[in-house]
Structure formats: structure tokens, C-alpha cells
XYZ file of C-alpha atoms in Angstrom:
335
model
C 185.373 80.908 50.860
C 182.473 83.034 51.887
C 182.678 85.178 55.020
C 179.384 86.050 56.760
C 179.074 88.819 59.263
C 176.339 89.366 61.851
C 174.424 92.562 61.839
C 174.294 94.325 65.155
C 170.897 94.287 66.809
C 168.658 97.053 65.549
C 167.649 99.283 68.400
C 164.573 100.302 66.475
C 163.315 96.723 66.101
C 160.839 94.981 68.370
C 161.953 93.863 71.804
C 162.285 90.173 72.438
C 164.725 87.384 71.870
C 167.381 88.744 69.581
C 165.294 91.862 69.007
C 167.145 94.349 71.169
C 166.260 96.043 74.452
C 163.770 98.607 73.151
C 160.845 99.367 75.519
C 157.283 99.281 74.195
C 156.005 102.611 72.984
C 152.555 104.224 73.278
C 150.299 103.609 70.273
C 150.309 106.531 67.913
C 146.510 107.089 68.226
C 146.484 107.693 72.042
C 147.776 110.929 73.486
C 148.635 111.528 77.132
C 145.816 113.189 79.089
C 146.425 116.859 79.615
C 146.225 118.479 83.006
C 143.111 120.386 81.929
C 141.277 117.176 81.079
C 142.293 115.659 84.410
C 140.974 118.685 86.253
C 137.710 118.582 84.309
C 137.360 114.883 85.101
C 137.832 115.508 88.820
C 135.430 118.451 88.685
C 132.827 116.304 86.940
C 133.057 113.663 89.652
C 132.648 116.295 92.356
C 129.835 118.325 90.761
C 127.747 115.624 89.065
C 125.975 114.375 92.255
C 124.823 117.916 93.062
C 123.633 118.413 89.505
C 121.523 115.250 89.738
C 119.695 116.424 92.883
C 119.511 120.092 91.896
C 116.080 119.828 90.134
C 114.423 118.984 93.455
C 115.960 121.943 95.255
C 115.220 124.293 92.375
C 111.569 123.189 92.357
C 111.409 123.434 96.151
C 112.822 126.970 96.047
C 110.152 128.003 93.535
C 107.045 126.353 94.994
C 108.104 125.994 98.650
C 110.726 128.416 99.902
C 109.596 131.471 97.941
C 105.914 131.220 99.033
C 107.069 130.728 102.629
C 109.223 133.864 102.601
C 106.568 135.816 100.706
C 103.990 134.838 103.335
C 106.319 136.259 105.999
C 106.497 139.496 104.020
C 102.696 139.638 103.771
C 102.327 139.022 107.523
C 104.331 142.184 108.234
C 101.967 144.435 106.228
C 98.354 145.373 106.013
C 97.106 143.355 103.072
C 93.653 142.920 101.580
C 92.177 141.460 98.441
C 91.317 144.737 96.693
C 94.045 147.135 97.756
C 96.864 144.631 97.938
C 99.907 145.602 99.998
C 99.325 148.331 102.548
C 101.405 149.931 105.263
C 104.151 148.145 107.106
C 102.842 147.133 110.544
C 105.622 144.908 111.849
C 104.441 142.291 114.321
C 100.997 143.839 114.809
C 99.270 141.036 112.881
C 100.924 138.460 115.141
C 99.923 140.260 118.343
C 96.360 140.678 117.064
C 96.117 136.957 116.302
C 97.551 135.948 119.682
C 95.035 138.231 121.372
C 92.057 136.509 119.743
C 90.339 133.810 121.874
C 89.290 131.980 118.701
C 92.955 131.365 117.863
C 93.597 129.605 121.163
C 90.381 127.633 120.834
C 91.401 126.529 117.342
C 94.844 125.585 118.652
C 93.277 123.502 121.430
C 91.020 121.732 118.947
C 93.954 121.060 116.613
C 96.074 119.544 119.375
C 93.171 117.427 120.638
C 92.384 115.994 117.207
C 96.096 115.492 116.568
C 96.584 113.417 119.728
C 93.425 111.359 119.120
C 94.498 110.578 115.567
C 98.297 110.311 115.514
C 98.859 108.133 118.593
C 96.346 105.362 117.712
C 97.367 105.643 114.076
C 101.009 104.737 114.747
C 100.054 101.915 117.148
C 97.527 100.302 114.797
C 99.862 100.734 111.832
C 102.578 98.799 113.687
C 100.168 96.001 114.565
C 98.804 95.758 111.024
C 102.328 95.710 109.588
C 103.314 92.940 111.998
C 100.275 90.905 110.910
C 101.074 91.444 107.222
C 104.680 90.406 107.845
C 103.593 87.070 109.298
C 102.656 83.984 107.320
C 99.349 85.144 105.883
C 97.832 83.701 102.754
C 97.153 86.046 99.832
C 99.622 88.633 101.133
C 99.315 90.805 98.037
C 95.550 91.073 98.489
C 95.795 92.145 102.131
C 98.552 94.636 101.423
C 96.512 96.201 98.654
C 93.378 96.288 100.795
C 94.993 98.287 103.621
C 95.958 100.967 101.079
C 92.443 101.385 99.646
C 91.283 103.942 102.284
C 94.212 106.171 101.321
C 93.128 106.089 97.661
C 89.549 107.130 98.450
C 88.945 110.871 98.153
C 88.565 112.746 101.473
C 85.153 114.039 100.401
C 83.832 110.493 99.991
C 85.291 109.466 103.353
C 83.635 112.388 105.134
C 80.271 111.740 103.472
C 80.348 108.107 104.594
C 81.416 108.914 108.131
C 78.847 111.696 108.428
C 76.188 109.022 107.999
C 77.923 106.818 110.550
C 78.263 109.632 113.107
C 74.830 111.178 112.581
C 73.296 112.627 115.750
C 69.795 111.245 115.135
C 69.968 108.544 112.480
C 73.625 107.581 112.540
C 74.518 103.907 112.407
C 76.833 104.138 115.424
C 74.126 105.659 117.619
C 71.739 102.906 116.537
C 74.268 100.258 117.540
C 74.827 102.014 120.879
C 71.060 102.041 121.421
C 70.957 98.258 121.080
C 73.279 97.923 124.084
C 71.453 100.518 126.157
C 73.757 103.516 125.636
C 72.248 106.931 125.009
C 72.893 108.500 121.579
C 76.046 110.595 121.350
C 75.812 114.139 120.014
C 78.699 113.872 117.591
C 78.143 117.343 116.101
C 77.545 119.146 119.412
C 79.882 117.716 122.044
C 83.465 118.874 121.707
C 85.187 115.629 122.608
C 82.751 113.519 120.581
C 83.319 115.610 117.471
C 87.088 115.310 117.933
C 86.790 111.531 118.205
C 84.688 111.360 115.038
C 87.131 113.493 113.039
C 90.122 111.548 114.398
C 88.423 108.317 113.312
C 88.229 109.614 109.735
C 91.921 110.537 109.796
C 92.881 107.136 111.190
C 90.778 105.380 108.567
C 92.640 107.120 105.738
C 96.230 107.055 106.994
C 96.663 103.937 109.116
C 97.057 101.616 106.115
C 99.518 103.969 104.434
C 101.757 104.045 107.507
C 101.347 100.287 107.909
C 102.915 99.731 104.494
C 105.851 101.946 105.469
C 106.375 99.866 108.614
C 105.979 96.669 106.603
C 108.709 97.715 104.174
C 111.017 98.392 107.122
C 110.148 95.082 108.802
C 111.110 93.128 105.709
C 114.638 94.539 105.916
C 115.186 93.059 109.388
C 117.440 89.965 109.090
C 115.451 86.766 109.668
C 118.393 85.290 111.548
C 117.436 87.413 114.536
C 113.981 85.851 114.725
C 115.328 82.331 114.229
C 117.811 82.809 117.047
C 115.068 84.196 119.299
C 112.794 81.248 118.555
C 115.615 78.828 119.388
C 116.056 80.613 122.717
C 112.339 80.132 123.407
C 111.090 83.706 122.832
C 107.487 84.106 121.685
C 106.103 86.444 119.065
C 105.257 89.179 121.556
C 108.756 89.122 123.012
C 110.421 89.178 119.590
C 108.129 92.022 118.493
C 109.196 94.273 121.377
C 112.802 93.095 121.618
C 113.729 92.765 117.933
C 111.168 94.395 115.637
C 110.611 97.676 117.491
C 114.347 98.443 118.039
C 115.091 97.674 114.388
C 112.302 100.052 113.274
C 113.553 102.971 115.346
C 114.440 105.222 112.399
C 111.194 104.390 110.571
C 109.109 105.097 113.671
C 110.794 108.494 114.029
C 110.002 109.262 110.382
C 106.341 108.227 110.685
C 105.863 110.144 113.948
C 107.296 113.343 112.463
C 105.246 113.095 109.257
C 102.099 112.288 111.264
C 102.766 115.329 113.433
C 103.103 117.600 110.412
C 99.967 116.200 108.790
C 97.960 116.144 112.019
C 98.620 119.817 112.788
C 97.643 120.804 109.242
C 94.344 118.895 109.202
C 91.711 120.673 107.103
C 89.537 118.448 104.891
C 87.897 116.288 107.547
C 86.830 119.040 110.001
C 85.953 121.393 107.145
C 83.420 118.944 105.681
C 82.159 117.476 108.953
C 79.045 119.634 108.612
C 77.420 121.559 105.793
C 78.624 124.972 106.946
C 82.344 124.306 107.149
C 82.956 126.664 110.058
C 84.050 124.095 112.611
C 80.733 123.773 114.420
C 78.140 126.196 115.734
C 80.363 127.022 118.715
C 83.579 126.333 116.758
C 84.027 123.213 118.863
C 86.072 121.449 116.167
C 87.496 124.426 114.288
C 91.192 123.821 113.606
C 93.939 126.337 112.899
C 93.752 125.753 109.165
C 89.990 126.409 109.127
C 90.555 129.537 111.232
C 93.236 130.653 108.761
C 90.882 129.989 105.846
C 88.085 132.024 107.410
C 90.359 134.969 108.192
C 91.867 134.996 104.723
C 88.878 134.316 102.471
C 85.897 135.356 104.590
C 87.293 138.474 106.254
C 89.768 139.173 103.381
C 92.496 139.999 105.906
C 95.500 138.424 104.220
C 98.046 139.978 106.564
C 96.505 138.370 109.619
C 95.980 135.090 107.741
C 99.668 135.063 106.795
C 100.539 135.610 110.459
C 98.413 132.581 111.408
C 100.189 130.538 108.748
C 103.582 131.429 110.165
C 102.478 130.710 113.723
C 101.273 127.295 112.565
C 104.613 126.750 110.818
C 106.515 127.550 114.025
C 104.255 125.262 116.073
C 104.914 122.404 113.642
C 108.671 123.015 113.866
C 108.546 122.932 117.675
C 106.523 119.696 117.743
C 108.784 118.056 115.173
C 111.891 118.959 117.185
C 110.325 117.705 120.421
C 109.378 114.403 118.771
C 112.863 114.022 117.338
C 114.605 114.751 120.659
C 112.333 112.419 122.644
C 112.701 109.536 120.213
C 116.465 110.018 120.038
C 116.763 109.891 123.824
C 114.643 106.751 123.975
C 116.806 105.175 121.288
C 120.036 106.088 123.106
C 118.756 104.594 126.371
C 117.787 101.359 124.631
C 121.204 101.103 122.965
C 122.898 101.435 126.341
């Protein structure tokens, strides 16, 4: 007679039916993460985004912030091309610039050209973008064509428009003569010269801003327009009631960038005649041309740096005013 005995369940064996109650263990090749590694992982997640954007700020500090602060340092000293840094004069360069009548004349010309260029530019860009967003055929061709003026070099644009706005043999004066209007002295009258220069600026930048508006318009949900059409609203009503409110942030961006570019205008008025001084009576001399003449003609770098900082402060003030006005308009519309 053979007696068989059962072995007790091995606690070291695998868990399962008849295999004991042992819990699964961690594989031998994987170790628990240390506290140091966990801290490094959290630090990597917190620091990595700043490391990705740091090249821009480093480059901006080198080519943007440092020259700006160095220009402020130059504006507080007597500075010329040969001798370099001279004595510290404080705000004397600023007071000398503000006491010059040519500075205020250049500021008036800059603001006049800015208004004549920026306001029509934003309006026409919105209209062109709305037309491109509609059901046009060959959309890619039209979108590319509105960007061509931006690609053309400013020198070529000015040469073409100088022929158009010629005082004696300009094409525009010839067309005006056909309808009985006397020729316009584009290079002598102050307002006429501002209109001609603003036309060049609008020719170059309207298409560029139109593409920015077009990109924003294509993000507007089409359900809004379908619902408006069902309610009987026309295209004009949907443009002002749906498109414009949805483009509020883009309009603010374009207005601010147009303000910055309009107050820094240099190429078009500089090349509007062969002398580059802003006219015989400086009737279209802008602040940037005035700065250029002070710095490179008179070799007074301290005063030129003061003009640069005054222009920088004027741009900041205009940008803040534009931002506050547009924000108030947006808040009223939301209410």
C-alpha cells in the first residue's frame, strides 16, 4: 500500500490556481526611479519651453536691445565721427532737437504721410481680402498677384511712380489734362507730394495686409454665414456684423504694425527726387530723413541718436493709443 502526501504550496512559486498567494514582482531589469531623476524630469518639463524660445530673445538682445540702449548712451554725449565719444551733456541733444523748426516740420510731414497711407491701406486690404475670400475662380492666381507689389524692390517702385507723378510729363497729369484739370505740382505742393508718397506705400503694403486679413477670415466658422443667409442677411450686413467682429484681434495687429512702419518711412520719400533731402523746402522730409541728414551729413551722432529716441517714444505713444482705442471699441461691441 502506497501512501502519497501533498506538498504544501510553495510560496516562491507563481501565483494562480494552486500556485500560492505570491504577488507579482518587478522585473529584475527595471529599477524604481530615484527622487533625483523625478526632479530632473519635472525641471526638464518646466525649463524646456523657455529653452526653445530663448534663441529669439538672445538674438533680439544682441541686435535689438543692445543697439537701442547704446543709442540712448550716445544721445547723452557729444559724439562725432572722428573724435567718437565726447563730454557728457545730459539732455542737451534732446532740447536742441526740440528747438529746431525742421524737426517739427519733419514730424508734421511724417504724420501726414502716415495718415494718408495707413488709413486707406487698412480699408482697401479688408475689401481685397473679402473679395479673395468669396467664390472667385483661380484663387491662387489672385492671391499671388496681390503679393507681387510687396516683392518688388522699393527703388523700382519709386522709379515707376516718379514717372507717373511727374510734374511736366507725368502720366497722371496727362490723364487729368484730358478731363480739363490743371497739372498738379507733385514735387512742389506739400499735400500733393504727401499723396504721391502715400500712394507708393499703399501700392507696396496693401496686398501684404490683405493676405493677413484673408488668413484670419478663413478661420471664421462658415456656420455663422450660413445662419445669417438663412435669416436673410446680405453680404454687406454679414461683412460688418460677422467678419469685422471676428477679425478684431487681426485688425489691431495690422493697425499697430502699420503705425510702426508708417512712422519709420524712409525709402519712398528719400528717393522721390534725385537729391534725397525731402524737397527743396523740405515739404516731404520725414523724421527718418531728418535723422539721416543730421547723422551722416552733419556728422552729429549725439543729436541723431536723440532724434532716434524721440521717434521711438512717438511710436510707442501711437501704438498705445491705437491699442487702447481698439480695445475700447471691441469692449463696446461685445456689450
